[in-house]
Structures are given as C-alpha cells and as structure tokens.
Tab-separated table of N, CA and C in Angstrom:
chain	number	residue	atom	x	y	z
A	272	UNK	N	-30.160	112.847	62.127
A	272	UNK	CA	-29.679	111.656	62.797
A	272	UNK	C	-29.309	110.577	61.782
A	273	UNK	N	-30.053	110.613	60.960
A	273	UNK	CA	-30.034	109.283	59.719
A	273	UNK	C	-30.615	109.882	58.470
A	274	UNK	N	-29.279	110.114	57.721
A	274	UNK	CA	-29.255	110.870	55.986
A	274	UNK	C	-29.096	109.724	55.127
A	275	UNK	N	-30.303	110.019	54.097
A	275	UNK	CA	-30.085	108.274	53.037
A	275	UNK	C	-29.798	109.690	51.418
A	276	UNK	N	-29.082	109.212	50.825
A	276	UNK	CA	-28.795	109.874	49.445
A	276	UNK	C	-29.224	108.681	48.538
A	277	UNK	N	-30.109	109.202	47.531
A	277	UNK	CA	-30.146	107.994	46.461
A	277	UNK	C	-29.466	108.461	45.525
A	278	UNK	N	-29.031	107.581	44.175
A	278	UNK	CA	-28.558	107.781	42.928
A	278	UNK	C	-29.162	106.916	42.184
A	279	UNK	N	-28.431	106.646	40.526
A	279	UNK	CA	-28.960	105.924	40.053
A	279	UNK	C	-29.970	106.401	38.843
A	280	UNK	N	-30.927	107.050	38.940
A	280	UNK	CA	-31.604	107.480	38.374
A	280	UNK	C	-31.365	108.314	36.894
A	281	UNK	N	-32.291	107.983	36.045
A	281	UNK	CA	-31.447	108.926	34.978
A	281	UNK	C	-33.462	108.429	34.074
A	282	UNK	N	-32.590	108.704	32.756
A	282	UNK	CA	-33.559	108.709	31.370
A	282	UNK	C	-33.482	107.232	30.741
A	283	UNK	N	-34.036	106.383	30.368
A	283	UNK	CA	-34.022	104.979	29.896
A	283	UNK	C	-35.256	104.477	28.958
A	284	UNK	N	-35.175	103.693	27.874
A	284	UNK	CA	-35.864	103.439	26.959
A	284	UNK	C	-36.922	102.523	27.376
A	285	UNK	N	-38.274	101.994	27.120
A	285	UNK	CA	-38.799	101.106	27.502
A	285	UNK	C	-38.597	100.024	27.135
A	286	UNK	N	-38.643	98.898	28.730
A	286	UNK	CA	-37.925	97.628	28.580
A	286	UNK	C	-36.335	97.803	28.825
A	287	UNK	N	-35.564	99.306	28.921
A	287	UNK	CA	-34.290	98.740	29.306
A	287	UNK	C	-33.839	98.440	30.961
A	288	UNK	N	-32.907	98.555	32.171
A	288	UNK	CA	-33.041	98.534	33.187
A	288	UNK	C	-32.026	99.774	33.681
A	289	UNK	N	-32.741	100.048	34.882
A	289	UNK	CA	-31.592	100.389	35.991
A	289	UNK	C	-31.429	100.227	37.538
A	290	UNK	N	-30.123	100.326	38.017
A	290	UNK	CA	-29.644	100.240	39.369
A	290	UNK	C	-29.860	101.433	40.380
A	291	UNK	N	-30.781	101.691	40.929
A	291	UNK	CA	-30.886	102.739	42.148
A	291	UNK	C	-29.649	102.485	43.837
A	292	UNK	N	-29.618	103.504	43.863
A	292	UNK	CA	-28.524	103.001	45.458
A	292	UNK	C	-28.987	103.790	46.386
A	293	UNK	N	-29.161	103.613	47.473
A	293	UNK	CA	-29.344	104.336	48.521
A	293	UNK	C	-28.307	104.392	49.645
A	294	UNK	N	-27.624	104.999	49.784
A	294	UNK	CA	-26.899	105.157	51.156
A	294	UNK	C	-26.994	106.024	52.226
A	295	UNK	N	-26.637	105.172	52.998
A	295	UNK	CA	-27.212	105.642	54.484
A	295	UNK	C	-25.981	106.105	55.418
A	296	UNK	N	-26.356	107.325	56.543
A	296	UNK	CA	-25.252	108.380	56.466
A	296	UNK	C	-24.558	107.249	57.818
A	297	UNK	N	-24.737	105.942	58.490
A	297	UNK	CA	-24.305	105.289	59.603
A	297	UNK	C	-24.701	103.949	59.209
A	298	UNK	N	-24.737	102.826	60.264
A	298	UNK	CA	-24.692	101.777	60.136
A	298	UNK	C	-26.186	101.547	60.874
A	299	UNK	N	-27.196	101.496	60.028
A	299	UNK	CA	-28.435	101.659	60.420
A	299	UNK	C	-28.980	100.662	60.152
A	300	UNK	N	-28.694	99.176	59.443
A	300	UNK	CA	-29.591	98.214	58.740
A	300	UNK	C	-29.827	97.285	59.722
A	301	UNK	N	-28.797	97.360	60.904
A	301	UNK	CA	-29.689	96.246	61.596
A	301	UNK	C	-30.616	96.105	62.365
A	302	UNK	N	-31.054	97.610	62.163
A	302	UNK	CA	-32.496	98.192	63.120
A	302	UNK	C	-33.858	98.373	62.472
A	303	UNK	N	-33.171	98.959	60.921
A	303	UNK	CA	-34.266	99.222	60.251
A	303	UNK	C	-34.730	98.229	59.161
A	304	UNK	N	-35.906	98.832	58.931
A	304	UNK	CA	-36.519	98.205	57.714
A	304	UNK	C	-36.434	99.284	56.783
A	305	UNK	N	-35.990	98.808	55.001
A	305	UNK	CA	-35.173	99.674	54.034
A	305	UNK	C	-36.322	99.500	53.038
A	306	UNK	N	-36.834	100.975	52.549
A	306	UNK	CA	-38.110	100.733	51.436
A	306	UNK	C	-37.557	101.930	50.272
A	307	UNK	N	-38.081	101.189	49.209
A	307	UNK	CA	-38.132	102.133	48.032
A	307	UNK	C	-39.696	102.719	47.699
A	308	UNK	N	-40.214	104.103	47.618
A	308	UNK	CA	-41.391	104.593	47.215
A	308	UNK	C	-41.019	105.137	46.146
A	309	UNK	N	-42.140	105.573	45.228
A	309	UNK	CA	-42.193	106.503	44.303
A	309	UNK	C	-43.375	107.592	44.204
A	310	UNK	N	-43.257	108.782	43.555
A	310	UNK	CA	-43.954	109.674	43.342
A	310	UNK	C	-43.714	109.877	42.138
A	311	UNK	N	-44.966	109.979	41.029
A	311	UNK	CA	-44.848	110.808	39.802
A	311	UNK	C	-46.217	111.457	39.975
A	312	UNK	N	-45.854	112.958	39.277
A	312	UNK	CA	-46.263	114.066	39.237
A	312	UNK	C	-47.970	114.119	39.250
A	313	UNK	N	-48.765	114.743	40.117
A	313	UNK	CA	-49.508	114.745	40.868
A	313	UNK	C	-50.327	113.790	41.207
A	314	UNK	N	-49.365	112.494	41.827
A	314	UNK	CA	-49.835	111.448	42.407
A	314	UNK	C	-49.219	111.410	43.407
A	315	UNK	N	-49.988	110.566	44.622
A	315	UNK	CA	-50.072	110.155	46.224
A	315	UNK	C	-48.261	109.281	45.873
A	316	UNK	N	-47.657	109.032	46.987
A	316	UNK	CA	-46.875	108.438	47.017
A	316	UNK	C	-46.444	107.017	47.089
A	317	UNK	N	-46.740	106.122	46.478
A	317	UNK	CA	-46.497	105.072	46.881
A	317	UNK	C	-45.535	103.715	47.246
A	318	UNK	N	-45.693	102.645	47.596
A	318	UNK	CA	-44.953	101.934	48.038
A	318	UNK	C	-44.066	101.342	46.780
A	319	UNK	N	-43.205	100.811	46.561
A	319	UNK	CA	-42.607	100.016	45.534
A	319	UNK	C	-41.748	98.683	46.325
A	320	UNK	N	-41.086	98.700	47.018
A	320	UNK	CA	-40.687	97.675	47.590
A	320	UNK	C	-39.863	97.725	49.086
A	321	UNK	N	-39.938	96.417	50.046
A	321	UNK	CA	-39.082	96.681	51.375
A	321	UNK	C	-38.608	95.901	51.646
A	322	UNK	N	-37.539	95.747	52.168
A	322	UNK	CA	-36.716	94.700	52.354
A	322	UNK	C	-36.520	94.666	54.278
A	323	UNK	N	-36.095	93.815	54.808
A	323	UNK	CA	-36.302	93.841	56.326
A	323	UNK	C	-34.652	93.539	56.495
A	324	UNK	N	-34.124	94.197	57.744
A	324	UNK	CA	-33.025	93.775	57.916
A	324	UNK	C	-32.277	92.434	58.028
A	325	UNK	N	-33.107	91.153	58.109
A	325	UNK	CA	-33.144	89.811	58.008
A	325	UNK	C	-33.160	89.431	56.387
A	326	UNK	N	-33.378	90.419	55.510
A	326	UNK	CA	-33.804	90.147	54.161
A	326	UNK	C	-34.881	89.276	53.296
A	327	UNK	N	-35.805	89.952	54.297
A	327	UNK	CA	-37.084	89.945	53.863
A	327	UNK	C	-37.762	90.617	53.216
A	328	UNK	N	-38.162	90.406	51.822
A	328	UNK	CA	-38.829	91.428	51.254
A	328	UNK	C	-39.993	91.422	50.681
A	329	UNK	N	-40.711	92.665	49.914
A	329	UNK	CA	-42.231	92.587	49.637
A	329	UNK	C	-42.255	93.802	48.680
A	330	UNK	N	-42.974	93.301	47.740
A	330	UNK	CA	-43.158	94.385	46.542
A	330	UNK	C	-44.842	94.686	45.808
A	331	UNK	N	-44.832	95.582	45.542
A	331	UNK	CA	-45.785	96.091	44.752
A	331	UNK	C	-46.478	95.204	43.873
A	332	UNK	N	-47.526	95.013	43.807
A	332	UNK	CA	-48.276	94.109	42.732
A	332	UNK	C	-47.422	94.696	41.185
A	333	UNK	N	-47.297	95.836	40.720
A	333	UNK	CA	-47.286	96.466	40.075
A	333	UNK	C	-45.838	96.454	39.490
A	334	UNK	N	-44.712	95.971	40.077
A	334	UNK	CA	-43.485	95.873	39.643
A	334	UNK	C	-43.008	94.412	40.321
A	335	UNK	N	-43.651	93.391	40.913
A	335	UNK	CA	-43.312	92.171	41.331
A	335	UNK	C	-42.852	91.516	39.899
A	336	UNK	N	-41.815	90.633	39.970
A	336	UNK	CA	-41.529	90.027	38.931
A	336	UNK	C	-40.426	90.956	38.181
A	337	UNK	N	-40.174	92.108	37.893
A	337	UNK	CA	-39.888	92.680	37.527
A	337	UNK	C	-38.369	94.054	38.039
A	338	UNK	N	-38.917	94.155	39.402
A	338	UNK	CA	-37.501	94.745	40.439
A	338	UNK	C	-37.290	94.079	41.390
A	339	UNK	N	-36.037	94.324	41.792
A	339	UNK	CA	-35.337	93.512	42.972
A	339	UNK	C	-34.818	94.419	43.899
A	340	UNK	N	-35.033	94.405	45.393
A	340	UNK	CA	-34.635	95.406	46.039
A	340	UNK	C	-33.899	94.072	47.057
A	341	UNK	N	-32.379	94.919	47.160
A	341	UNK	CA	-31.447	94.017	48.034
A	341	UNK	C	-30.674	95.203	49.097
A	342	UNK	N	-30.016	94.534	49.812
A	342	UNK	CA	-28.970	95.485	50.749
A	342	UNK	C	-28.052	95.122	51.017
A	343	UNK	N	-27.006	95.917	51.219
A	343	UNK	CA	-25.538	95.776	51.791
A	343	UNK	C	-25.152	96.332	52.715
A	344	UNK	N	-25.282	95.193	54.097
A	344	UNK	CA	-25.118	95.891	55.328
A	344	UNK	C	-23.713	96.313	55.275
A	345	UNK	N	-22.818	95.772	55.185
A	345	UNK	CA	-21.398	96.457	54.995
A	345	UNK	C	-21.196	97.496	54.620
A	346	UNK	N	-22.032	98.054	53.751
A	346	UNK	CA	-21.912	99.253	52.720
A	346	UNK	C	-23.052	100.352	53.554
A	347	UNK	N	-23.972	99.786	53.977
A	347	UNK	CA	-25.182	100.391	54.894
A	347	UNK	C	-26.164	101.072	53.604
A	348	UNK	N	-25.880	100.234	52.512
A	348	UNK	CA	-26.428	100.802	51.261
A	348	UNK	C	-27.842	99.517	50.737
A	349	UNK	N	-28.570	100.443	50.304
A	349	UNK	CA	-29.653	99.120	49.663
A	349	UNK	C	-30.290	99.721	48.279
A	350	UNK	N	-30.491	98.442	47.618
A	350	UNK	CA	-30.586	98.947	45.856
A	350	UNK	C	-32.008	98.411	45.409
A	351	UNK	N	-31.886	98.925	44.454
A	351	UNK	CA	-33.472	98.842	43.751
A	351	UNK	C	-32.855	98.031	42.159
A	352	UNK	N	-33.014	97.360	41.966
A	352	UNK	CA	-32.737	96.487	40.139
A	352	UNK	C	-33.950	96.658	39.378
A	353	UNK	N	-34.035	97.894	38.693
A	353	UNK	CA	-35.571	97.786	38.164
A	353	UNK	C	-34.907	96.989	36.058
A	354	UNK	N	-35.780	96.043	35.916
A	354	UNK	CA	-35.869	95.794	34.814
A	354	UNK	C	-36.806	95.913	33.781
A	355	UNK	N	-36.841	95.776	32.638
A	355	UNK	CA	-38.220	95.903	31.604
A	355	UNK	C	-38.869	96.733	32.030
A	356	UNK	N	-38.500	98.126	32.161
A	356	UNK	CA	-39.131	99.432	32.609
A	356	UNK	C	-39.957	99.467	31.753
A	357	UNK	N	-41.205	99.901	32.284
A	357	UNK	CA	-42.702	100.598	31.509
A	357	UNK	C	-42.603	102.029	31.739
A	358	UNK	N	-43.371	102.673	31.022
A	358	UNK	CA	-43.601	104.114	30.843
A	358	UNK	C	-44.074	104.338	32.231
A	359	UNK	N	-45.251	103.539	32.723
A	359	UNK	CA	-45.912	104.163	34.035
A	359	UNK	C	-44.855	104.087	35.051
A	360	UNK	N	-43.559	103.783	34.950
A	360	UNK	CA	-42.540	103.585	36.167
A	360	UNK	C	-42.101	104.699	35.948
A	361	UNK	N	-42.250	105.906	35.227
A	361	UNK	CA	-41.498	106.807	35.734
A	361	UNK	C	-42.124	107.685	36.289
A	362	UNK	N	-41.091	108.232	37.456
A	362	UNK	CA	-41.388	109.014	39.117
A	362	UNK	C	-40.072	109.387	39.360
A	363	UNK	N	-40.199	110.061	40.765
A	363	UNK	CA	-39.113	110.261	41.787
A	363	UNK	C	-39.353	108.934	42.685
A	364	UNK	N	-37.964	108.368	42.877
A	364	UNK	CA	-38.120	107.354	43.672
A	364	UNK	C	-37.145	107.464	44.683
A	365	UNK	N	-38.152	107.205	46.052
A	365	UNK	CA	-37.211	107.949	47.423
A	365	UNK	C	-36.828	106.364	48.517
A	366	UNK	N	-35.808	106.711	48.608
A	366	UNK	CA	-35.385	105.935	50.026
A	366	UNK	C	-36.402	106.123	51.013
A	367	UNK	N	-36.654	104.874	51.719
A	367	UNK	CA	-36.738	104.829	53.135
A	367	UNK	C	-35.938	104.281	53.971
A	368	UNK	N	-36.332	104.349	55.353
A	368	UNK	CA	-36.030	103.473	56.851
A	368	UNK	C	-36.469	104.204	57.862
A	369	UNK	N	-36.955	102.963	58.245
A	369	UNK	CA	-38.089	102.917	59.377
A	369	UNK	C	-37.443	101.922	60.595
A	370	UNK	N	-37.338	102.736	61.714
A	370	UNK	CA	-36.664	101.633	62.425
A	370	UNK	C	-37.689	100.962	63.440
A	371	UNK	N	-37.240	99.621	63.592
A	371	UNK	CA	-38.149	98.600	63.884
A	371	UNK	C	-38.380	98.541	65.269
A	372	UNK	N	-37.529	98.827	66.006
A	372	UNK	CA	-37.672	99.266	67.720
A	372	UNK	C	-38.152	100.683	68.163
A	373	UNK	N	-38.701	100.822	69.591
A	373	UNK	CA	-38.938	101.963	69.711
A	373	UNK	C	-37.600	102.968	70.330
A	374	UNK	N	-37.352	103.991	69.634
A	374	UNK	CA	-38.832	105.272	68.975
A	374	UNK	C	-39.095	104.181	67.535
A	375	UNK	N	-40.157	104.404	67.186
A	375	UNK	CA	-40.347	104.152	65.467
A	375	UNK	C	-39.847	105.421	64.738
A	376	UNK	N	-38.767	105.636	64.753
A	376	UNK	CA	-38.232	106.879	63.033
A	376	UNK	C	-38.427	106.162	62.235
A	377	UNK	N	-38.492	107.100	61.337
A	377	UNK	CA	-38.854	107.514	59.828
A	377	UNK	C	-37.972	108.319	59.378
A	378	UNK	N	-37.328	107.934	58.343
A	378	UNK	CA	-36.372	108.729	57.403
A	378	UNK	C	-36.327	108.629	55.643
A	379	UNK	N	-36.325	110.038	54.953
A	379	UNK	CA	-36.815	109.652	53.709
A	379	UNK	C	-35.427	110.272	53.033
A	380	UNK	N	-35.262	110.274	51.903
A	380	UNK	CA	-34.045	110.467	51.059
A	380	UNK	C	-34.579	111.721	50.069
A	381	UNK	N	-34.010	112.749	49.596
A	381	UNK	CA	-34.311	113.363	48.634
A	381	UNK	C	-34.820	113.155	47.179
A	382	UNK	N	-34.762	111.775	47.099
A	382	UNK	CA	-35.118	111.189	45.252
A	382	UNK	C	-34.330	111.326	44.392
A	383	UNK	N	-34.466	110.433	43.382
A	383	UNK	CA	-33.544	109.989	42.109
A	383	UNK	C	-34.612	110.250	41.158
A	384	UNK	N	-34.561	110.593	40.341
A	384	UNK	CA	-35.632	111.159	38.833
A	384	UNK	C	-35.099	109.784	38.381
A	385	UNK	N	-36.262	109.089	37.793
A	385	UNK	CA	-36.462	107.972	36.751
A	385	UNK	C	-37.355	108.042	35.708
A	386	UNK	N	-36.986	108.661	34.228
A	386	UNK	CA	-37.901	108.957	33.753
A	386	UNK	C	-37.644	107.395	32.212
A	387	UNK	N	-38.629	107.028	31.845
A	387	UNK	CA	-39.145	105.815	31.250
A	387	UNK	C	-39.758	106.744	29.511
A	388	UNK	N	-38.581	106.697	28.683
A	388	UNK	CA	-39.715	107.168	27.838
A	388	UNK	C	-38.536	106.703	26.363
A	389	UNK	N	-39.524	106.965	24.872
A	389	UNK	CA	-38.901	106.759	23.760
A	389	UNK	C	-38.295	107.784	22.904
C-alpha cells in the first residue's frame, strides 16, 4: 500500500556529513508521521529522529544537535542531514511512517548502509 525507498547512504570519514532521502511510493505526509531508525549489527533497533506532518520534530539524545530530519510534502520525500558523524553512527538506517488516524499502519523502508570509519 505504502513503499518508502531510502538512499543516501554510503562510506564517510569521521566528522564529515551526509544527506539520507526517503521516498514514499504516494502522497502520504499528510497522514503520517515520518521517522528515521537505525540498526547496527547485533543491536535492537532504534529511534533516531521524527518529524510530524505539521513539522514537528524529536530526536535522539544521541544525535540531537547534530542531524536534521525535514520533509517535502511535494516530493512526499523526507531527509535525514546527519553532520560530524561519529564512528558509533554507523548502521542501517530505515525509513518510517506511521499513520496518525485509524487503522494505525506502519511502514518500514529497506535501509541505506551508513558506515562512519577512517
């Protein structure tokens, strides 16, 4: 019903940045709420940041200050600005949306590899 593809992702030095994108397969932002998670290798999944279709957002103790997650309803796309990457930031980092009315769906994206190293 609702396909998100991320990109973006690649290999980067510590302290340099990158742009994640997520796009979404319809015009889904004014229902949902748009999150970035991550997973690195045999760890639980966690939150990194969400933005609300009003553009409201909330981030991780752990990368506050540091990434910016925005959206483009026009585009039905929403991005992740990670800067001054640390080593512990690298993961798979997956799209969400969660839509805010009922039913509550849930939809996740396949992941972008972000790997943080020298």
């Amino acid at each position: 019903q609702v396909q998100l593809v991320e990109s973006g992702g690649g290999l980067v030095q510590p302290g340099g940045s990158l742009r994640l994108s997520c796009a979404a397969s319809g015009s889904i932002f004014n229902i949902y709420t748009m999150g970035w998670y991550r997973q690195a290798p045999g760890k639980q999944r966690e939150l990194v940041a969400i933005i609300t279709s009003g553009g409201s957002t909330n981030y991780a103790d752990s990368v506050k200050g540091r990434f910016t997650i925005s959206r483009d309803n026009a585009k039905n796309t929403v991005y992740l600005q990670m800067n001054s990457l640390k080593t512990e930031d690298t993961a798979v980092y997956y799209c969400n949306a969660r839509r805010v009315t009922f039913p509550t769906l849930v939809y996740w994206g396949q992941g972008t590899q972000v790997t943080v190293s020298s």
